[in-house]
Amino acid sequence: MLPSSIPLFPLPNVVLFPNVFLPLHIFELRFCEMVTDALQSDRIIGMALLRPGWEQDYEGRPPVYSVGCAGLITNFEHLENGRYNIVLRGLHKFRILNEDNRRSYRLAHVDGIIEPFDDSIRQAIRRDRAHLETLVT
C-alpha cells in the first residue's frame, strides 16, 4: 500500500518504473536529509521527472510532471562525507495531488494510480489460469 505522503526526489532525465531497480548517489544536503528520514520510517521515496526549464529554479522547487513512481530503498551505503549510495526498487505509480513545503526537501501528497491490464496481459492470465486449473484438478 502506498502512503498518502512521500518524500519527492525530482531529477531531470531519470524515470523510475515499477519493478525496476535504480541505483542513485545522493549528495545534496536536502536530499541526504530526505534519505535519512526515509530510512527512519518506511524507506519509500517518490521519483518525479523535472519539467523543461527546471534549471532556472533548481535550488527551489522547480515544476515536475504530475505522475511519478514510488520506490523502496532496498540497499544503502551511508558514506563518511554524509552522502548516500542507495538502490530504489520501483513500487507503484502515483499522481501528485499537492506538496507540503515545510521541509528542506519536497513532500508530496499522492494518490496511487491503478494500472488496467491490456488485452495481451488478460489473455496470458486466462491461458495461465487454465493451465493451473488442469494441474490442480
mmCIF file with all atom_site columns, C-alpha atoms in Angstrom:
data_model
loop_
_atom_site.group_PDB
_atom_site.id
_atom_site.type_symbol
_atom_site.label_atom_id
_atom_site.label_alt_id
_atom_site.label_comp_id
_atom_site.label_asym_id
_atom_site.label_entity_id
_atom_site.label_seq_id
_atom_site.pdbx_PDB_ins_code
_atom_site.Cartn_x
_atom_site.Cartn_y
_atom_site.Cartn_z
_atom_site.occupancy
_atom_site.B_iso_or_equiv
_atom_site.pdbx_formal_charge
_atom_site.auth_seq_id
_atom_site.auth_comp_id
_atom_site.auth_asym_id
_atom_site.auth_atom_id
_atom_site.pdbx_PDB_model_num
ATOM 1   C CA . MET A 1 1   ? 0.000  0.000   0.000   1.00 0.00 ? 1   MET A CA 1
ATOM 2   C CA . LEU A 1 2   ? 1.301  3.425   -0.948  1.00 0.00 ? 2   LEU A CA 1
ATOM 3   C CA . PRO A 1 3   ? 1.478  6.049   1.826   1.00 0.00 ? 3   PRO A CA 1
ATOM 4   C CA . SER A 1 4   ? -0.566 9.199   1.218   1.00 0.00 ? 4   SER A CA 1
ATOM 5   C CA . SER A 1 5   ? 2.542  11.401  1.654   1.00 0.00 ? 5   SER A CA 1
ATOM 6   C CA . ILE A 1 6   ? 6.001  10.572  0.358   1.00 0.00 ? 6   ILE A CA 1
ATOM 7   C CA . PRO A 1 7   ? 9.312  12.430  0.024   1.00 0.00 ? 7   PRO A CA 1
ATOM 8   C CA . LEU A 1 8   ? 9.792  13.570  -3.554  1.00 0.00 ? 8   LEU A CA 1
ATOM 9   C CA . PHE A 1 9   ? 13.123 13.282  -5.365  1.00 0.00 ? 9   PHE A CA 1
ATOM 10  C CA . PRO A 1 10  ? 12.860 15.266  -8.604  1.00 0.00 ? 10  PRO A CA 1
ATOM 11  C CA . LEU A 1 11  ? 15.526 14.647  -11.229 1.00 0.00 ? 11  LEU A CA 1
ATOM 12  C CA . PRO A 1 12  ? 15.991 15.557  -14.887 1.00 0.00 ? 12  PRO A CA 1
ATOM 13  C CA . ASN A 1 13  ? 16.250 12.672  -17.355 1.00 0.00 ? 13  ASN A CA 1
ATOM 14  C CA . VAL A 1 14  ? 15.678 9.919   -14.747 1.00 0.00 ? 14  VAL A CA 1
ATOM 15  C CA . VAL A 1 15  ? 12.444 7.935   -14.591 1.00 0.00 ? 15  VAL A CA 1
ATOM 16  C CA . LEU A 1 16  ? 11.648 5.077   -12.208 1.00 0.00 ? 16  LEU A CA 1
ATOM 17  C CA . PHE A 1 17  ? 9.198  2.350   -13.214 1.00 0.00 ? 17  PHE A CA 1
ATOM 18  C CA . PRO A 1 18  ? 7.506  -0.321  -11.090 1.00 0.00 ? 18  PRO A CA 1
ATOM 19  C CA . ASN A 1 19  ? 9.642  -3.466  -10.620 1.00 0.00 ? 19  ASN A CA 1
ATOM 20  C CA . VAL A 1 20  ? 12.806 -1.739  -11.869 1.00 0.00 ? 20  VAL A CA 1
ATOM 21  C CA . PHE A 1 21  ? 15.922 -1.149  -9.745  1.00 0.00 ? 21  PHE A CA 1
ATOM 22  C CA . LEU A 1 22  ? 17.608 2.267   -9.830  1.00 0.00 ? 22  LEU A CA 1
ATOM 23  C CA . PRO A 1 23  ? 20.999 2.994   -8.200  1.00 0.00 ? 23  PRO A CA 1
ATOM 24  C CA . LEU A 1 24  ? 21.449 6.605   -7.082  1.00 0.00 ? 24  LEU A CA 1
ATOM 25  C CA . HIS A 1 25  ? 24.222 8.662   -5.487  1.00 0.00 ? 25  HIS A CA 1
ATOM 26  C CA . ILE A 1 26  ? 22.686 11.234  -3.123  1.00 0.00 ? 26  ILE A CA 1
ATOM 27  C CA . PHE A 1 27  ? 24.930 14.236  -2.482  1.00 0.00 ? 27  PHE A CA 1
ATOM 28  C CA . GLU A 1 28  ? 22.837 17.380  -1.938  1.00 0.00 ? 28  GLU A CA 1
ATOM 29  C CA . LEU A 1 29  ? 22.214 18.123  1.749   1.00 0.00 ? 29  LEU A CA 1
ATOM 30  C CA . ARG A 1 30  ? 18.420 18.393  1.373   1.00 0.00 ? 30  ARG A CA 1
ATOM 31  C CA . PHE A 1 31  ? 18.235 15.018  -0.345  1.00 0.00 ? 31  PHE A CA 1
ATOM 32  C CA . CYS A 1 32  ? 20.616 13.413  2.169   1.00 0.00 ? 32  CYS A CA 1
ATOM 33  C CA . GLU A 1 33  ? 18.152 14.582  4.847   1.00 0.00 ? 33  GLU A CA 1
ATOM 34  C CA . MET A 1 34  ? 15.336 13.062  2.792   1.00 0.00 ? 34  MET A CA 1
ATOM 35  C CA . VAL A 1 35  ? 17.091 9.677   2.628   1.00 0.00 ? 35  VAL A CA 1
ATOM 36  C CA . THR A 1 36  ? 17.879 9.776   6.363   1.00 0.00 ? 36  THR A CA 1
ATOM 37  C CA . ASP A 1 37  ? 14.207 10.463  7.125   1.00 0.00 ? 37  ASP A CA 1
ATOM 38  C CA . ALA A 1 38  ? 13.032 7.730   4.734   1.00 0.00 ? 38  ALA A CA 1
ATOM 39  C CA . LEU A 1 39  ? 15.404 5.189   6.282   1.00 0.00 ? 39  LEU A CA 1
ATOM 40  C CA . GLN A 1 40  ? 13.968 6.007   9.710   1.00 0.00 ? 40  GLN A CA 1
ATOM 41  C CA . SER A 1 41  ? 10.402 5.390   8.511   1.00 0.00 ? 41  SER A CA 1
ATOM 42  C CA . ASP A 1 42  ? 9.064  3.283   5.611   1.00 0.00 ? 42  ASP A CA 1
ATOM 43  C CA . ARG A 1 43  ? 12.062 3.619   3.219   1.00 0.00 ? 43  ARG A CA 1
ATOM 44  C CA . ILE A 1 44  ? 9.832  4.977   0.446   1.00 0.00 ? 44  ILE A CA 1
ATOM 45  C CA . ILE A 1 45  ? 10.844 7.843   -1.851  1.00 0.00 ? 45  ILE A CA 1
ATOM 46  C CA . GLY A 1 46  ? 8.888  9.137   -4.837  1.00 0.00 ? 46  GLY A CA 1
ATOM 47  C CA . MET A 1 47  ? 10.745 9.843   -8.063  1.00 0.00 ? 47  MET A CA 1
ATOM 48  C CA . ALA A 1 48  ? 9.391  12.611  -10.293 1.00 0.00 ? 48  ALA A CA 1
ATOM 49  C CA . LEU A 1 49  ? 10.702 13.929  -13.582 1.00 0.00 ? 49  LEU A CA 1
ATOM 50  C CA . LEU A 1 50  ? 11.538 17.638  -13.721 1.00 0.00 ? 50  LEU A CA 1
ATOM 51  C CA . ARG A 1 51  ? 9.723  19.639  -16.398 1.00 0.00 ? 51  ARG A CA 1
ATOM 52  C CA . PRO A 1 52  ? 11.674 21.544  -19.065 1.00 0.00 ? 52  PRO A CA 1
ATOM 53  C CA . GLY A 1 53  ? 13.033 24.839  -17.758 1.00 0.00 ? 53  GLY A CA 1
ATOM 54  C CA . TRP A 1 54  ? 13.861 23.374  -14.329 1.00 0.00 ? 54  TRP A CA 1
ATOM 55  C CA . GLU A 1 55  ? 17.341 24.934  -14.459 1.00 0.00 ? 55  GLU A CA 1
ATOM 56  C CA . GLN A 1 56  ? 16.010 28.414  -13.563 1.00 0.00 ? 56  GLN A CA 1
ATOM 57  C CA . ASP A 1 57  ? 14.711 27.220  -10.170 1.00 0.00 ? 57  ASP A CA 1
ATOM 58  C CA . TYR A 1 58  ? 16.766 24.121  -9.371  1.00 0.00 ? 58  TYR A CA 1
ATOM 59  C CA . GLU A 1 59  ? 17.665 25.261  -5.841  1.00 0.00 ? 59  GLU A CA 1
ATOM 60  C CA . GLY A 1 60  ? 13.989 25.964  -5.140  1.00 0.00 ? 60  GLY A CA 1
ATOM 61  C CA . ARG A 1 61  ? 11.058 23.814  -6.168  1.00 0.00 ? 61  ARG A CA 1
ATOM 62  C CA . PRO A 1 62  ? 11.043 23.592  -9.962  1.00 0.00 ? 62  PRO A CA 1
ATOM 63  C CA . PRO A 1 63  ? 7.946  22.129  -11.619 1.00 0.00 ? 63  PRO A CA 1
ATOM 64  C CA . VAL A 1 64  ? 7.695  18.356  -12.045 1.00 0.00 ? 64  VAL A CA 1
ATOM 65  C CA . TYR A 1 65  ? 5.360  16.163  -14.046 1.00 0.00 ? 65  TYR A CA 1
ATOM 66  C CA . SER A 1 66  ? 2.298  15.150  -12.038 1.00 0.00 ? 66  SER A CA 1
ATOM 67  C CA . VAL A 1 67  ? 2.904  11.396  -12.368 1.00 0.00 ? 67  VAL A CA 1
ATOM 68  C CA . GLY A 1 68  ? 5.825  9.658   -10.686 1.00 0.00 ? 68  GLY A CA 1
ATOM 69  C CA . CYS A 1 69  ? 6.816  6.325   -9.210  1.00 0.00 ? 69  CYS A CA 1
ATOM 70  C CA . ALA A 1 70  ? 7.345  5.416   -5.565  1.00 0.00 ? 70  ALA A CA 1
ATOM 71  C CA . GLY A 1 71  ? 10.464 3.419   -4.814  1.00 0.00 ? 71  GLY A CA 1
ATOM 72  C CA . LEU A 1 72  ? 11.597 1.379   -1.840  1.00 0.00 ? 72  LEU A CA 1
ATOM 73  C CA . ILE A 1 73  ? 15.181 1.811   -0.639  1.00 0.00 ? 73  ILE A CA 1
ATOM 74  C CA . THR A 1 74  ? 16.356 -1.804  -0.836  1.00 0.00 ? 74  THR A CA 1
ATOM 75  C CA . ASN A 1 75  ? 20.060 -1.142  -0.237  1.00 0.00 ? 75  ASN A CA 1
ATOM 76  C CA . PHE A 1 76  ? 22.011 1.820   1.041   1.00 0.00 ? 76  PHE A CA 1
ATOM 77  C CA . GLU A 1 77  ? 25.506 2.869   1.990   1.00 0.00 ? 77  GLU A CA 1
ATOM 78  C CA . HIS A 1 78  ? 25.973 5.917   4.218   1.00 0.00 ? 78  HIS A CA 1
ATOM 79  C CA . LEU A 1 79  ? 29.301 7.428   3.188   1.00 0.00 ? 79  LEU A CA 1
ATOM 80  C CA . GLU A 1 80  ? 31.741 9.218   5.505   1.00 0.00 ? 80  GLU A CA 1
ATOM 81  C CA . ASN A 1 81  ? 31.028 12.596  3.899   1.00 0.00 ? 81  ASN A CA 1
ATOM 82  C CA . GLY A 1 82  ? 27.298 12.297  4.729   1.00 0.00 ? 82  GLY A CA 1
ATOM 83  C CA . ARG A 1 83  ? 26.310 11.269  1.228   1.00 0.00 ? 83  ARG A CA 1
ATOM 84  C CA . TYR A 1 84  ? 24.441 8.095   0.342   1.00 0.00 ? 84  TYR A CA 1
ATOM 85  C CA . ASN A 1 85  ? 24.550 5.421   -2.298  1.00 0.00 ? 85  ASN A CA 1
ATOM 86  C CA . ILE A 1 86  ? 21.096 3.865   -2.500  1.00 0.00 ? 86  ILE A CA 1
ATOM 87  C CA . VAL A 1 87  ? 19.188 1.417   -4.652  1.00 0.00 ? 87  VAL A CA 1
ATOM 88  C CA . LEU A 1 88  ? 15.478 2.008   -5.216  1.00 0.00 ? 88  LEU A CA 1
ATOM 89  C CA . ARG A 1 89  ? 13.050 -0.662  -6.389  1.00 0.00 ? 89  ARG A CA 1
ATOM 90  C CA . GLY A 1 90  ? 10.081 0.821   -8.200  1.00 0.00 ? 90  GLY A CA 1
ATOM 91  C CA . LEU A 1 91  ? 6.841  0.007   -6.399  1.00 0.00 ? 91  LEU A CA 1
ATOM 92  C CA . HIS A 1 92  ? 3.837  1.894   -7.697  1.00 0.00 ? 92  HIS A CA 1
ATOM 93  C CA . LYS A 1 93  ? 2.972  4.826   -9.951  1.00 0.00 ? 93  LYS A CA 1
ATOM 94  C CA . PHE A 1 94  ? 1.335  7.835   -8.302  1.00 0.00 ? 94  PHE A CA 1
ATOM 95  C CA . ARG A 1 95  ? -0.233 11.190  -9.117  1.00 0.00 ? 95  ARG A CA 1
ATOM 96  C CA . ILE A 1 96  ? 0.895  14.240  -7.139  1.00 0.00 ? 96  ILE A CA 1
ATOM 97  C CA . LEU A 1 97  ? -2.089 15.965  -5.538  1.00 0.00 ? 97  LEU A CA 1
ATOM 98  C CA . ASN A 1 98  ? -0.170 18.751  -3.777  1.00 0.00 ? 98  ASN A CA 1
ATOM 99  C CA . GLU A 1 99  ? 3.033  19.391  -1.863  1.00 0.00 ? 99  GLU A CA 1
ATOM 100 C CA . ASP A 1 100 ? 3.972  20.213  1.714   1.00 0.00 ? 100 ASP A CA 1
ATOM 101 C CA . ASN A 1 101 ? 6.762  22.821  1.655   1.00 0.00 ? 101 ASN A CA 1
ATOM 102 C CA . ARG A 1 102 ? 7.725  22.767  5.335   1.00 0.00 ? 102 ARG A CA 1
ATOM 103 C CA . ARG A 1 103 ? 10.865 20.633  4.904   1.00 0.00 ? 103 ARG A CA 1
ATOM 104 C CA . SER A 1 104 ? 14.154 21.251  3.150   1.00 0.00 ? 104 SER A CA 1
ATOM 105 C CA . TYR A 1 105 ? 13.088 18.613  0.611   1.00 0.00 ? 105 TYR A CA 1
ATOM 106 C CA . ARG A 1 106 ? 9.752  18.180  -1.145  1.00 0.00 ? 106 ARG A CA 1
ATOM 107 C CA . LEU A 1 107 ? 6.989  16.096  0.428   1.00 0.00 ? 107 LEU A CA 1
ATOM 108 C CA . ALA A 1 108 ? 4.148  15.179  -1.918  1.00 0.00 ? 108 ALA A CA 1
ATOM 109 C CA . HIS A 1 109 ? 0.612  14.143  -1.076  1.00 0.00 ? 109 HIS A CA 1
ATOM 110 C CA . VAL A 1 110 ? -0.085 11.433  -3.635  1.00 0.00 ? 110 VAL A CA 1
ATOM 111 C CA . ASP A 1 111 ? -2.749 9.103   -4.927  1.00 0.00 ? 111 ASP A CA 1
ATOM 112 C CA . GLY A 1 112 ? -1.770 5.692   -6.323  1.00 0.00 ? 112 GLY A CA 1
ATOM 113 C CA . ILE A 1 113 ? -2.541 5.005   -9.968  1.00 0.00 ? 113 ILE A CA 1
ATOM 114 C CA . ILE A 1 114 ? -4.274 1.729   -10.744 1.00 0.00 ? 114 ILE A CA 1
ATOM 115 C CA . GLU A 1 115 ? -2.940 0.269   -13.980 1.00 0.00 ? 115 GLU A CA 1
ATOM 116 C CA . PRO A 1 116 ? -5.551 -1.523  -16.089 1.00 0.00 ? 116 PRO A CA 1
ATOM 117 C CA . PHE A 1 117 ? -4.459 -4.736  -17.790 1.00 0.00 ? 117 PHE A CA 1
ATOM 118 C CA . ASP A 1 118 ? -4.204 -4.576  -21.556 1.00 0.00 ? 118 ASP A CA 1
ATOM 119 C CA . ASP A 1 119 ? -5.649 -7.364  -23.726 1.00 0.00 ? 119 ASP A CA 1
ATOM 120 C CA . SER A 1 120 ? -2.366 -9.249  -24.135 1.00 0.00 ? 120 SER A CA 1
ATOM 121 C CA . ILE A 1 121 ? -1.927 -9.485  -20.355 1.00 0.00 ? 121 ILE A CA 1
ATOM 122 C CA . ARG A 1 122 ? -5.536 -10.606 -19.900 1.00 0.00 ? 122 ARG A CA 1
ATOM 123 C CA . GLN A 1 123 ? -5.049 -13.345 -22.498 1.00 0.00 ? 123 GLN A CA 1
ATOM 124 C CA . ALA A 1 124 ? -1.861 -14.535 -20.792 1.00 0.00 ? 124 ALA A CA 1
ATOM 125 C CA . ILE A 1 125 ? -3.638 -14.607 -17.418 1.00 0.00 ? 125 ILE A CA 1
ATOM 126 C CA . ARG A 1 126 ? -6.519 -16.648 -18.868 1.00 0.00 ? 126 ARG A CA 1
ATOM 127 C CA . ARG A 1 127 ? -4.087 -19.085 -20.501 1.00 0.00 ? 127 ARG A CA 1
ATOM 128 C CA . ASP A 1 128 ? -2.027 -19.489 -17.315 1.00 0.00 ? 128 ASP A CA 1
ATOM 129 C CA . ARG A 1 129 ? -5.150 -19.854 -15.195 1.00 0.00 ? 129 ARG A CA 1
ATOM 130 C CA . ALA A 1 130 ? -6.497 -22.595 -17.459 1.00 0.00 ? 130 ALA A CA 1
ATOM 131 C CA . HIS A 1 131 ? -3.150 -24.384 -17.273 1.00 0.00 ? 131 HIS A CA 1
ATOM 132 C CA . LEU A 1 132 ? -3.052 -24.101 -13.469 1.00 0.00 ? 132 LEU A CA 1
ATOM 133 C CA . GLU A 1 133 ? -6.599 -25.439 -13.214 1.00 0.00 ? 133 GLU A CA 1
ATOM 134 C CA . THR A 1 134 ? -5.592 -28.562 -15.160 1.00 0.00 ? 134 THR A CA 1
ATOM 135 C CA . LEU A 1 135 ? -2.688 -29.096 -12.771 1.00 0.00 ? 135 LEU A CA 1
ATOM 136 C CA . VAL A 1 136 ? -4.849 -28.718 -9.658  1.00 0.00 ? 136 VAL A CA 1
ATOM 137 C CA . THR A 1 137 ? -7.764 -30.911 -10.768 1.00 0.00 ? 137 THR A CA 1
#
